[in-house]
Coordinates of C-alpha atoms and ligand atoms in Angstrom, one line a residue:
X1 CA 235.8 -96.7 -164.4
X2 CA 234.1 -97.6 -161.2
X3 CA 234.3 -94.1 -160.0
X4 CA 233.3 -92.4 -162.7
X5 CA 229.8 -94.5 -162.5
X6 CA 229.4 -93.5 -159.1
X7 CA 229.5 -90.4 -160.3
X8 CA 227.0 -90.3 -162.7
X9 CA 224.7 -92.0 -160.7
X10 CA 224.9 -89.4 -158.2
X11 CA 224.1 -86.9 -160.6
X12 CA 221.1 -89.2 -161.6
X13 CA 220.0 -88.6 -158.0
X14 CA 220.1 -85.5 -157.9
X15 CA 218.4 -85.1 -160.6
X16 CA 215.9 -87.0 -159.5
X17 CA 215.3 -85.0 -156.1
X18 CA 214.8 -81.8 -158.1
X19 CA 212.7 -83.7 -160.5
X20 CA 210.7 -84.7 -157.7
X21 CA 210.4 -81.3 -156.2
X22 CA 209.1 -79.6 -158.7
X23 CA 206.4 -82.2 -159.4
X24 CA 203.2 -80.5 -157.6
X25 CA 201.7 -82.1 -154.2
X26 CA 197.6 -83.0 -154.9
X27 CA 195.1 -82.1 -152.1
X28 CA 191.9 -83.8 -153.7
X29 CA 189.0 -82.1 -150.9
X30 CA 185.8 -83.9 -151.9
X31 CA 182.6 -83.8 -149.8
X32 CA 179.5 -85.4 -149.8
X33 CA 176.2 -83.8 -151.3
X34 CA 177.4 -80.4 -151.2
X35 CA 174.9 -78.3 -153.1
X36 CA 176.7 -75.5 -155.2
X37 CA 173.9 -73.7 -154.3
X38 CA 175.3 -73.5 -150.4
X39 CA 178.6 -72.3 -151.3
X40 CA 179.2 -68.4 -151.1
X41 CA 181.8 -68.1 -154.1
X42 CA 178.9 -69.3 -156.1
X43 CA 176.5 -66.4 -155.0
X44 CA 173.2 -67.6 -153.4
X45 CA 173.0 -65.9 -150.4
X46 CA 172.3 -69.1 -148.1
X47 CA 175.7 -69.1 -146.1
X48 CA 179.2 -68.0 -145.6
X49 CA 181.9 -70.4 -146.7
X50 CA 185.3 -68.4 -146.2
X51 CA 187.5 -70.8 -146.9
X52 CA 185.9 -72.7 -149.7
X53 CA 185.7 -69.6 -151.0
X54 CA 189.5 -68.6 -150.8
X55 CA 189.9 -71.7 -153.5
X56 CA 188.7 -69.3 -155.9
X57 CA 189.8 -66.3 -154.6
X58 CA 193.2 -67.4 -154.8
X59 CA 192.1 -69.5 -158.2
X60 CA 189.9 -70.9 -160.3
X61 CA 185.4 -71.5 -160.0
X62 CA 183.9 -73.4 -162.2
X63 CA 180.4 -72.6 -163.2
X64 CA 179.8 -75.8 -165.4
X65 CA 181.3 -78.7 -163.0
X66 CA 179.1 -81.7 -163.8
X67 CA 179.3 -85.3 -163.0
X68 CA 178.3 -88.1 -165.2
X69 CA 175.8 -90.3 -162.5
X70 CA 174.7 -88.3 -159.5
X71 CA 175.5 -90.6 -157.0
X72 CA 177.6 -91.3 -154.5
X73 CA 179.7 -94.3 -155.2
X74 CA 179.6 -94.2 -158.9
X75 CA 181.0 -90.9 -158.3
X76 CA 184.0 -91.8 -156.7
X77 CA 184.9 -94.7 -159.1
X78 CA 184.5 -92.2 -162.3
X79 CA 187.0 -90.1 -160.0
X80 CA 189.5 -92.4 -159.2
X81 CA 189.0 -94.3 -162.8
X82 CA 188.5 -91.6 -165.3
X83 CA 185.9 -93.6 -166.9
X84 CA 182.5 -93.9 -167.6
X85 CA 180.0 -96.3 -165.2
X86 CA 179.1 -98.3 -167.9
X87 CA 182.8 -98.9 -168.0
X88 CA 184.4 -99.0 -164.9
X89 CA 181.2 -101.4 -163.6
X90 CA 180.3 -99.4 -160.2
X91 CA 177.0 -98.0 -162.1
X92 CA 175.2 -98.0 -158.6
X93 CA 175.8 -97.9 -154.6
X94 CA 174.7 -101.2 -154.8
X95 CA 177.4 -103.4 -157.2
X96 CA 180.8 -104.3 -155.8
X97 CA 183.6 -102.2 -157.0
X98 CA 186.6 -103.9 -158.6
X99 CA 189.2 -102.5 -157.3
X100 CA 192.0 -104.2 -158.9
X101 CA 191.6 -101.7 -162.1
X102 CA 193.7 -98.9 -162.5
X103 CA 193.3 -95.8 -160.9
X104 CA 195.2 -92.7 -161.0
X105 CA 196.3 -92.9 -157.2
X106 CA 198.2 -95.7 -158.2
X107 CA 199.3 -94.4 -161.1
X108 CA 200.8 -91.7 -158.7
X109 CA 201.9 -94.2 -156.7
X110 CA 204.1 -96.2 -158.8
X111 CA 205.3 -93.0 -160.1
X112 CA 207.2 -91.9 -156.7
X113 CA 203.9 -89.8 -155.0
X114 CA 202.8 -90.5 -151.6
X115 CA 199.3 -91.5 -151.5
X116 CA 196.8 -91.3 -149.0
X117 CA 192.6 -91.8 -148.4
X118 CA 191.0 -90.2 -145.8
X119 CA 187.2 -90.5 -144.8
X120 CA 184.3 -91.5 -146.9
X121 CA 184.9 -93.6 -149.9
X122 CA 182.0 -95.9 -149.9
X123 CA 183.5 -98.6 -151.9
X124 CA 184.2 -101.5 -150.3
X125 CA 187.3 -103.4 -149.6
X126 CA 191.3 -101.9 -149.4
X127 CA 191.4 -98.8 -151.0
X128 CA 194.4 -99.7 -153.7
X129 CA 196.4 -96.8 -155.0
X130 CA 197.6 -95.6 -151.2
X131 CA 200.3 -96.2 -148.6
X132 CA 197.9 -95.0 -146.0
X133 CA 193.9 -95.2 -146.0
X134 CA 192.2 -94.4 -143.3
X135 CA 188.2 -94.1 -144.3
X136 CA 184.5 -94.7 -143.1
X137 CA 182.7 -97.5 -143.6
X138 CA 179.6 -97.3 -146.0
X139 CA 178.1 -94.2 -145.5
X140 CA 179.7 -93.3 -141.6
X141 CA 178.4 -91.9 -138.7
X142 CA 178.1 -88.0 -137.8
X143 CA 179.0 -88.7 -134.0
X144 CA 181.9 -91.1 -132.3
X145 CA 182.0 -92.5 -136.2
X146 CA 184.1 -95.9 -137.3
X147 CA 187.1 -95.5 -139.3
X148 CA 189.1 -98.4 -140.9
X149 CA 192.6 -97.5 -140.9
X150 CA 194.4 -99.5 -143.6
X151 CA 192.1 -102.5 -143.2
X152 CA 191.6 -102.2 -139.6
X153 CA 188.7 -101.4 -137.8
X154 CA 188.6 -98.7 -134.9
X155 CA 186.1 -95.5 -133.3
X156 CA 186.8 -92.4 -133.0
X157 CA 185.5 -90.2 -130.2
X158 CA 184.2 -86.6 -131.2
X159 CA 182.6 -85.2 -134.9
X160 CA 182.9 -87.1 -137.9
X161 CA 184.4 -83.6 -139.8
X162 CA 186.9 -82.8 -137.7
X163 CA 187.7 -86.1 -136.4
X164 CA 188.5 -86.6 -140.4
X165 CA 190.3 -82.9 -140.8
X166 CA 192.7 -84.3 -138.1
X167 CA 193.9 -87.3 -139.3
X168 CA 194.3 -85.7 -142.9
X169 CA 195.9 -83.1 -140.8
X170 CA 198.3 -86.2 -139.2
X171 CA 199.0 -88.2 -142.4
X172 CA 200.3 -84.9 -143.7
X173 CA 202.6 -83.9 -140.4
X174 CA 203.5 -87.0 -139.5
X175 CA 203.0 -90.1 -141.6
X176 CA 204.2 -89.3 -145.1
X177 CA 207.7 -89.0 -146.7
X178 CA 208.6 -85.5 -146.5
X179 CA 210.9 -85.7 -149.5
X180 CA 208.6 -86.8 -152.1
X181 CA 205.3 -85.3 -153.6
X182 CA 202.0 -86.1 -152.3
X183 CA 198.3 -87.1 -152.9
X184 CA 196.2 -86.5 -150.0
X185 CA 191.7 -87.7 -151.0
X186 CA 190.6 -86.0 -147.5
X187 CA 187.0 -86.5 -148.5
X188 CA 184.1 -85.7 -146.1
X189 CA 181.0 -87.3 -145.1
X190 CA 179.2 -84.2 -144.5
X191 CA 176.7 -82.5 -145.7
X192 CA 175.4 -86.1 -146.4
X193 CA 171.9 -87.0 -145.1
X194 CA 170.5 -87.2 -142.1
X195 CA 172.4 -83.6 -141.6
X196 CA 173.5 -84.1 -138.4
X197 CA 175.3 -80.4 -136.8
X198 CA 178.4 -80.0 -135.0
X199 CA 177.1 -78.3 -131.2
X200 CA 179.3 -74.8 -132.2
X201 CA 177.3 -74.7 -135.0
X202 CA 173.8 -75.7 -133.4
X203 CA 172.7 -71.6 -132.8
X204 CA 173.9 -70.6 -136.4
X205 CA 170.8 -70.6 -138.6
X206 CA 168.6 -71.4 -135.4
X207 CA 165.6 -69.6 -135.7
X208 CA 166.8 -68.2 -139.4
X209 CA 163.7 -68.2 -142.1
X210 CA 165.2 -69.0 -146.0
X211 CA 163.3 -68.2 -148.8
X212 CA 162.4 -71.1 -151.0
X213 CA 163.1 -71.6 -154.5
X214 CA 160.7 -70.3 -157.0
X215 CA 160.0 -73.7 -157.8
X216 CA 159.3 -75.1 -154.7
X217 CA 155.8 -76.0 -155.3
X218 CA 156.5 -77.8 -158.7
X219 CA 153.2 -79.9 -160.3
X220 CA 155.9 -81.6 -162.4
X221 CA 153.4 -81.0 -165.6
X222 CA 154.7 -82.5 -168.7
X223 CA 158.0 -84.6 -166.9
X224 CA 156.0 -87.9 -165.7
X225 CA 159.3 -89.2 -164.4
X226 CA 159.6 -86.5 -162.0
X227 CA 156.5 -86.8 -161.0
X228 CA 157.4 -90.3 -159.7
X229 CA 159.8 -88.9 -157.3
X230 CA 160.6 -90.0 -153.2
X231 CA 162.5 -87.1 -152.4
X232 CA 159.8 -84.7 -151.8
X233 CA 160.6 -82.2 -148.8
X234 CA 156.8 -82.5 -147.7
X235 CA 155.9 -85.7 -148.7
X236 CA 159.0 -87.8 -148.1
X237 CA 161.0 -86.3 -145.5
X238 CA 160.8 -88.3 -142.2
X239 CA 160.2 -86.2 -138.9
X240 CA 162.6 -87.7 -136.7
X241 CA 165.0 -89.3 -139.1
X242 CA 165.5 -86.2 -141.1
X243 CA 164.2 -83.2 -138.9
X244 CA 165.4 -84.6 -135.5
X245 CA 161.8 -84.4 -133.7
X246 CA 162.8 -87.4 -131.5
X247 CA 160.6 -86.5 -128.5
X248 CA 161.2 -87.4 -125.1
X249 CA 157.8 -88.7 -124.8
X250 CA 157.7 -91.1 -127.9
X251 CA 154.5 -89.4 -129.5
X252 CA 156.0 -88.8 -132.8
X253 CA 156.2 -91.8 -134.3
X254 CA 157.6 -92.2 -137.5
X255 CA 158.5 -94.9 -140.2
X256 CA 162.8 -94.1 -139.1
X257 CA 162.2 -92.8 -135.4
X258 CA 164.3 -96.1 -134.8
X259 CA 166.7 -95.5 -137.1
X260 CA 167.7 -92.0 -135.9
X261 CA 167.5 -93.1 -132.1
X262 CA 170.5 -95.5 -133.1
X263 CA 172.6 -92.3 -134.1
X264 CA 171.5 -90.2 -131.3
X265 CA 173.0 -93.4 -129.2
X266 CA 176.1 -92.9 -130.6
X267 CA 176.1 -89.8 -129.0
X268 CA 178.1 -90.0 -125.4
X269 CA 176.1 -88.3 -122.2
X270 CA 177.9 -84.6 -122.4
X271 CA 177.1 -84.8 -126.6
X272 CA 173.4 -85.7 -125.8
X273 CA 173.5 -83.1 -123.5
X274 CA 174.4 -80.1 -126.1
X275 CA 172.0 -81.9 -128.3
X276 CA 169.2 -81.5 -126.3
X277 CA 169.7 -78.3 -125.1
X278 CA 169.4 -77.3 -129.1
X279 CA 166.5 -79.5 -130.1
X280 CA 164.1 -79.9 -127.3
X281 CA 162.6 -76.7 -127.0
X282 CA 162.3 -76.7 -131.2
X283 CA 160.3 -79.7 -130.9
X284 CA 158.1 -78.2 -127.8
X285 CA 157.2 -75.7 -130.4
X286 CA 156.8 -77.9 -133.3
X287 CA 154.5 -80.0 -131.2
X288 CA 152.3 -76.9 -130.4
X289 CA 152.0 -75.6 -133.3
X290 CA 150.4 -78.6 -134.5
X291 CA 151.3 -77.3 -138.8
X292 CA 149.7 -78.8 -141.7
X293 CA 149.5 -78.5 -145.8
X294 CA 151.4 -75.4 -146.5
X295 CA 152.8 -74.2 -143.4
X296 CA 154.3 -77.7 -142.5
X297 CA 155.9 -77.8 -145.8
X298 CA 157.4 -74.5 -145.3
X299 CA 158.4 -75.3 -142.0
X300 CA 160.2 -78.9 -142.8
X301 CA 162.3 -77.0 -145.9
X302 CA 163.2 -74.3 -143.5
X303 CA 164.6 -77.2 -140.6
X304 CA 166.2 -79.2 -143.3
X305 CA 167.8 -75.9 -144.4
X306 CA 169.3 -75.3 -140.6
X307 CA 170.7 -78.1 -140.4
X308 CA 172.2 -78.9 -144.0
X309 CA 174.3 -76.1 -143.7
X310 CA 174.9 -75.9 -139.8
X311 CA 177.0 -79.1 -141.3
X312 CA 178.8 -77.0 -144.0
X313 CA 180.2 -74.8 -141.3
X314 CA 182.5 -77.5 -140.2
X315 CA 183.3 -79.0 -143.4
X316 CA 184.3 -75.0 -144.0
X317 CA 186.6 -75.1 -141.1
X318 CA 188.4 -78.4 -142.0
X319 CA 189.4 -76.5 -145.4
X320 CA 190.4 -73.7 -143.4
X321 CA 193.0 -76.0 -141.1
X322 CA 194.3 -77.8 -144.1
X323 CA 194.7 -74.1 -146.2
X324 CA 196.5 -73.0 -143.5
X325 CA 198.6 -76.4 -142.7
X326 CA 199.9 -75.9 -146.7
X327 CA 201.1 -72.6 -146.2
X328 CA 202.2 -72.8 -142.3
X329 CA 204.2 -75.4 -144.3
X330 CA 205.8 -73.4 -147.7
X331 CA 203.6 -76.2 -149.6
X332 CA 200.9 -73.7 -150.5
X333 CA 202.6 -72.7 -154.0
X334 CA 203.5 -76.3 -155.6
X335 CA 200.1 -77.8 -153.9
X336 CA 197.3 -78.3 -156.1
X337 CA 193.8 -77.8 -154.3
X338 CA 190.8 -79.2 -155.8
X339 CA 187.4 -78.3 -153.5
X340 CA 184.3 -80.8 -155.2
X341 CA 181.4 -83.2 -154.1
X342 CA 180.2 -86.0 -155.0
X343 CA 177.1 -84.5 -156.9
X344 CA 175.2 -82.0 -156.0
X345 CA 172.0 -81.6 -154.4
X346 CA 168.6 -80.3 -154.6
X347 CA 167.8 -77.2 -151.5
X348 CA 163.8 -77.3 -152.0
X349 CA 163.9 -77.0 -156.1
X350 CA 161.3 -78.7 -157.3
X351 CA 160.5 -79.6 -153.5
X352 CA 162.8 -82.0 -153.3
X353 CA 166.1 -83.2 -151.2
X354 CA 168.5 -85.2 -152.9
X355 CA 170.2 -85.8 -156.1
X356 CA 170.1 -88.6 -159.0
X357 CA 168.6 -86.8 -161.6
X358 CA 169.9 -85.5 -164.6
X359 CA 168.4 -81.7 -163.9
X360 CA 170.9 -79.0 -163.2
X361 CA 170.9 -79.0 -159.0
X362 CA 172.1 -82.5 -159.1
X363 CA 173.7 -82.9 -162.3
X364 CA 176.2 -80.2 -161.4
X365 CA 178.7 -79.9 -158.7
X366 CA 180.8 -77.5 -156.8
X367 CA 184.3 -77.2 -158.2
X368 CA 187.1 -75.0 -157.0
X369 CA 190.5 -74.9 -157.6
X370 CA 194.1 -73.7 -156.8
X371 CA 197.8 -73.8 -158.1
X372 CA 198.9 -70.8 -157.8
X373 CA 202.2 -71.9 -160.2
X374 CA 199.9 -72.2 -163.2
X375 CA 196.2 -70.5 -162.3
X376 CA 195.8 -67.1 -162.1
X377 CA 194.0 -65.5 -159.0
X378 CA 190.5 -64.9 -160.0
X379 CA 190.1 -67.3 -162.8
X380 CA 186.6 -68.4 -164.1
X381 CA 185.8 -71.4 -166.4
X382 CA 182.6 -71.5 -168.2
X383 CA 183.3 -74.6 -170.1
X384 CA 181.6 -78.5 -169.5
X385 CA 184.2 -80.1 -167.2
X386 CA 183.0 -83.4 -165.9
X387 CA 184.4 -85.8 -162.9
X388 CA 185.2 -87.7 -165.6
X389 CA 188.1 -85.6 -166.3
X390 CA 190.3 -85.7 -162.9
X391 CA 191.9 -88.6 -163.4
X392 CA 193.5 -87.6 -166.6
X393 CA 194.0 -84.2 -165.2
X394 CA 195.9 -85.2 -161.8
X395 CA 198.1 -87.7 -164.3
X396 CA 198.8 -84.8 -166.4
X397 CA 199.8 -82.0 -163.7
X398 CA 202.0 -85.2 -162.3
X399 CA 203.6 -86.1 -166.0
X400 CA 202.3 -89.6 -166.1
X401 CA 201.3 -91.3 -168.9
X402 CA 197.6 -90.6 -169.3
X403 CA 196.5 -94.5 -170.7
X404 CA 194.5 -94.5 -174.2
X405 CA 191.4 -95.9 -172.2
X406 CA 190.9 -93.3 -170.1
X407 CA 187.6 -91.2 -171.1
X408 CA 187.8 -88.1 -169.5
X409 CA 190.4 -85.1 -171.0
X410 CA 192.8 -83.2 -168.6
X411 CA 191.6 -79.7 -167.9
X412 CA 195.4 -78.3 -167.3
X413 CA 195.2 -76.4 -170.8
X414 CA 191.9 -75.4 -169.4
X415 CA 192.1 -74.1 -166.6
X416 CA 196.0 -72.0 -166.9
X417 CA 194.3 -70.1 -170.1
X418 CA 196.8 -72.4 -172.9
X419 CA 194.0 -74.7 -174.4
X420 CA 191.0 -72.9 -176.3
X421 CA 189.4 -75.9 -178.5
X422 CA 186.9 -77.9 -175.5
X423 CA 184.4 -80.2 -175.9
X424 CA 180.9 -79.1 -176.6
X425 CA 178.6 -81.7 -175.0
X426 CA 178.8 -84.6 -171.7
X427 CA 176.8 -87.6 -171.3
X428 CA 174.9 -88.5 -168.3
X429 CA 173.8 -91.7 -167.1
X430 CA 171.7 -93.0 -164.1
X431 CA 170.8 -96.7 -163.1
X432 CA 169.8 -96.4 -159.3
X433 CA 166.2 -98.2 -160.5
X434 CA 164.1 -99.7 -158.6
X435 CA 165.5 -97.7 -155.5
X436 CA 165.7 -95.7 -153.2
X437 CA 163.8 -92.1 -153.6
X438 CA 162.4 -93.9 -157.0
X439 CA 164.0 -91.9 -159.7
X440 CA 163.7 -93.8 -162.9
X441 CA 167.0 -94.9 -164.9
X442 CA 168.0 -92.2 -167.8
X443 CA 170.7 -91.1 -169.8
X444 CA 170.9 -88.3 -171.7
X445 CA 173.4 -85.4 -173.0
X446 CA 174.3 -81.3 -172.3
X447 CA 175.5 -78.8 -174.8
X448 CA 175.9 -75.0 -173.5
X449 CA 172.3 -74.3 -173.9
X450 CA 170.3 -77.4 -174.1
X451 CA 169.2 -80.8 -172.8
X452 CA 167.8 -84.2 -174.2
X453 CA 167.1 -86.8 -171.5
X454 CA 165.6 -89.9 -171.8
X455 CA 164.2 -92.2 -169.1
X456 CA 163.7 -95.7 -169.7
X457 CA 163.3 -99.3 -168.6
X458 CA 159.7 -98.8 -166.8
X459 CA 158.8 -95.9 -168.8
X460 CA 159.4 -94.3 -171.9
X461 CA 159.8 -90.6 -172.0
X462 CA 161.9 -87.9 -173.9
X463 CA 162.7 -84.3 -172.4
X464 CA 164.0 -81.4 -173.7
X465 CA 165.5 -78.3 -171.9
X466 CA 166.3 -74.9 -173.4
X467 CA 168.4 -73.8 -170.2
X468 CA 168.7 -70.0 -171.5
X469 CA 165.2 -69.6 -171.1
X470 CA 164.1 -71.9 -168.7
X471 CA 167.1 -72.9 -166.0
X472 CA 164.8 -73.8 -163.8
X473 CA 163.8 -76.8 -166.5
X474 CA 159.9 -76.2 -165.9
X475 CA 159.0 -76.6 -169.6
X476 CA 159.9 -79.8 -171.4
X477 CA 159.9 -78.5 -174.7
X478 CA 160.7 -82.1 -176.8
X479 CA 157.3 -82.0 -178.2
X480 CA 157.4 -78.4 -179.3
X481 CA 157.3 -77.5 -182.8
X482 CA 159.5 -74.4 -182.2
X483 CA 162.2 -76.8 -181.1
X484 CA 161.9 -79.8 -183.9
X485 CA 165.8 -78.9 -185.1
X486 CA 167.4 -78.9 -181.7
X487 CA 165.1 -82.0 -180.7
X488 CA 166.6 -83.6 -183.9
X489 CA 170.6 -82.1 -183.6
X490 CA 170.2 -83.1 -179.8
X491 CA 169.4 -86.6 -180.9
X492 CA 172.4 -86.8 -183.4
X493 CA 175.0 -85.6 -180.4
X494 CA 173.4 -88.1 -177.9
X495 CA 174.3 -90.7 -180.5
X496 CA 177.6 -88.9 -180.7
X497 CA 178.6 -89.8 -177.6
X498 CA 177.4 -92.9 -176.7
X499 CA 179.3 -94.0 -179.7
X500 CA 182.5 -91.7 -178.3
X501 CA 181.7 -93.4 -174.7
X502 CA 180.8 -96.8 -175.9
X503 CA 177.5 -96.9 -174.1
X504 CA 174.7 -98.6 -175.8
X505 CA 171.0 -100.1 -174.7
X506 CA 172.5 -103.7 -174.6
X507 CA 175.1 -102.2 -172.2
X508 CA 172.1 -101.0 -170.4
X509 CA 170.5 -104.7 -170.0
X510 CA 173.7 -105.8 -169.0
X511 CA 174.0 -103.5 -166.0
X512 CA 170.2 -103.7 -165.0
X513 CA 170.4 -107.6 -164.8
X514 CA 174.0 -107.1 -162.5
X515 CA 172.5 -104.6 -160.5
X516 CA 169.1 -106.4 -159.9
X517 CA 171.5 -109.2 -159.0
X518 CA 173.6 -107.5 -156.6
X519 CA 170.3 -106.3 -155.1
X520 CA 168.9 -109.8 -154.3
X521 CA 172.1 -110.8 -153.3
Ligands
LIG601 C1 171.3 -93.2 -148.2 C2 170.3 -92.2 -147.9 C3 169.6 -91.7 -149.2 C4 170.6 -91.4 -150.2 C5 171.5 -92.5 -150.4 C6 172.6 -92.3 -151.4 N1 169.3 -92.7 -147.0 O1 170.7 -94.4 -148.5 O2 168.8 -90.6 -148.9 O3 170.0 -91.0 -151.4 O4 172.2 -92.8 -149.2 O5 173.4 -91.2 -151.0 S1 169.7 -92.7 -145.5 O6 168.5 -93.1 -144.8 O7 170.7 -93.8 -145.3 O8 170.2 -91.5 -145.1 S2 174.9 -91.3 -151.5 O9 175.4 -89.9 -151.3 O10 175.6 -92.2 -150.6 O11 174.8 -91.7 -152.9
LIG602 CA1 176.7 -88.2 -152.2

């Protein structure tokens, strides 16, 4: 008798090994305000991304990758939650999140994966979900950054990106359990602001002129909330702080000059060296050229422009070495790769840097992605797929239990061709108000073709996007007559989903009065 159930449960093992086996490894590559716009798979022309690129190549784009708050930190808890903000509570950078809610890497977790964080998370406190976190705190540094390695504090000498690439690169070698599957968040700081460049990249786009969007110039006629706006190129952008004019002799003086000295301090004596060897003689010039109106603005888009995506260079190379790690490694086939940001970002449309509105440039995000068991080489996804939906998607792939709560819908079916029926519309909310760059709190909803936002709280005001004809969303049509039946059937989806989402205004009070809290506090 005893025998034979020593027996069986060595069968059970076994079976168990093989299960585990086949169940695919997750490499989860996220980034941090990575315009879609400055990826080359997408087709803009700004810059070469080869190994983002290969993603798709080898898999699937996504042309409609959205995400529900362009943010940063609400971002990642929709990600790692699979619910709203009004939900999960992290509706700002400001809040505290909680933590001890469920989130699919500990769903993973308790399911047999080995889980690991690495690099910027921006929430506070002990990742939970992971045997091994190793991540920057708030926002990092580009140069000699801090990392907090499972609760511990420690720097790093040399470049945020690759010191990051490396210890994903580490975790993956040397720290994990080589018989089980994995999760691996390797999740960048760059192309975040202030755009600080690696030195191999510092001659890349040096002296390289881009052509700025059509809309560049925007008057912001008939959208008074953008018309608010602090994230102007020309008006907003600081000289030193953001364009790296920190003269020798002191005579720019700007509102952040001492904010960006403190990063250039990081820098040790052979760093500042390269560094200066790059910017002095640009700010020699600058300084003679003495620019104004026109000329300056042109002139700040095009530095902002250098150095933006000097930074995606190395971000590039990190997905390179961890491509090439998978299949060095015979973990390319069973290894999901997912390439995303946490939002994505404005490149001079409507003049502007940054993100946080609901228009297209920041609404939507860069999303890439590989399995070569189950997606065909060359795939391409038209459909609204949202951040929302990777928790329930990584669950799925894994065969966990998606739990009822969850908001978001697994885009499995999706993406390996199997599922045809998809949702026709995703809700949007922001609450980042009063704030930094002063864009107004809204919410509002996206079908294929049109958009309905409305801002509120200080102001009052509806727009209305026909994307078809105008993607640049120049024309707020909500007052048009032509448009009185899409202006009304937007309406009834909006309600739709706030229903669906269990948003509501009184939700909306609730969160201002936490948030205003948290920022006192
Ligand atoms: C910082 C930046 C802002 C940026 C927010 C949010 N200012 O505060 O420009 O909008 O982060 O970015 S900085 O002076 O610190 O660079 S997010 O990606 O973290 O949400
Ligand atoms: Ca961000």
């Amino acid at each position: 008798m005893g025998l034979v159930s020593v027996g069986c449960k060595q069968k059970e093992d076994k079976q168990e090994k093989a299960e585990e086996h086949v169940r695919p490894n997750i490499v989860f590559i996220m980034s941090d305000d990575h315009a879609y716009q400055a990826i080359s798979a997408y087709g803009h022309g700004l810059n070469n991304t080869p190994n983002i690129d290969r993603i798709a190549t080898e898999g699937a784009i996504f042309n409609r990758g959205f995400v529900t708050n362009s943010i940063c930190a609400p971002s990642r808890a929709v990600m790692l939650t699979g619910k709203h903000s009004h939900i999960n509570g992290k509706v700002d950078n400001i809040q505290e999140f909680d933590w001890d809610q469920e989130n699919f890497a500990k769903s993973l977790q308790k399911s047999g994966y080995q889980t690991a964080m690495v690099g910027k998370i921006h929430l506070d406190g002990l990742p939970q979900g992971f045997h091994y976190s190793n991540v920057l705190p708030g926002q990092g540094q580009y140069y000699n950054p801090d990392f907090i390695e499972n609760g511990v504090k420690k720097q790093y000498q040399g470049y945020v990106t690759s010191v990051t690439t490396d210890i994903a690169l580490d975790w993956l070698n040397n720290k994990r359990e080589k018989d089980k599957p994995f999760l691996l968040l390797y999740h960048q700081k760059a192309p975040h602001r202030t755009w600080m460049p690696e030195a191999k990249y510092f001659s890349l786009f040096k002296d390289k002129d881009f052509t700025p969007p059509a809309n560049f110039f925007d008057d912001y006629k008939g959208r008074e909330a953008a018309a608010k706006h602090e994230m102007g190129i020309y008006e907003h952008m600081d000289l030193v702080y953001d364009l790296k004019m920190l003269d020798k002799e002191g005579e720019i003086k700007t509102k952040y000059r001492n904010a960006f000295q403190g990063q250039y301090n990081r820098m040790d004596s052979i760093q500042k060296l390269a560094w200066d060897a790059h910017y002095d003689p640009i700010i020699s010039n600058f300084k003679g050229e003495k620019l104004e109106g026109e000329a300056l603005a042109l002139w700040k888009y095009n530095r902002y422009m250098q150095d933006y995506l000097s930074t995606i260079q190395s971000v590039d190379d990190g997905v390179g070495e961890v491509l090439d790690y998978l299949e060095a490694n015979g973990l390319a086939e069973n290894t999901i790769i997912v390439y995303t940001s946490d939002q994505g970002f404005y490149l001079g449309e409507h003049g502007w840097f940054d993100k946080r509105f609901m228009y297209e440039e920041s609404f939507r995000t860069p999303l890439l992605m590989k399995y070569p068991k189950e997606i065909k080489a060359g795939t391409v996804i038209d459909e609204l797929v949202q951040n929302l939906d990777f928790a329930p998607t990584f669950l799925d792939y894994a065969g966990v239990d998606i739990a009822s709560d969850i908001q978001g819908e697994s885009f499995r079916g999706l993406v390996n061709g199997n599922q045809k029926e998809w949702r026709d519309a995703i809700y949007y909310g922001y609450y980042e108000f009063p704030g930094e760059h002063h864009v107004k709190r809204h919410y509002g909803v996206r079908t294929d073709r049109y958009k309905l936002i409305h801002f509120y709280y200080d102001i009052d005001t509806w727009e209305l996007y026909d994307l078809e004809k105008d993607p640049s969303e120049m024309h707020n049509v909500y007052d048009d007559p032509d448009y009185s039946n899409i202006r009304v059937n937007m309406h009834k989806k909006l309600e739709e989903l706030r229903l669906k989402y269990k948003d509501s205004d009184s939700l909306d009070q609730v969160n201002l009065e936490r948030y205003l809290k948290a920022k006192q506090g």
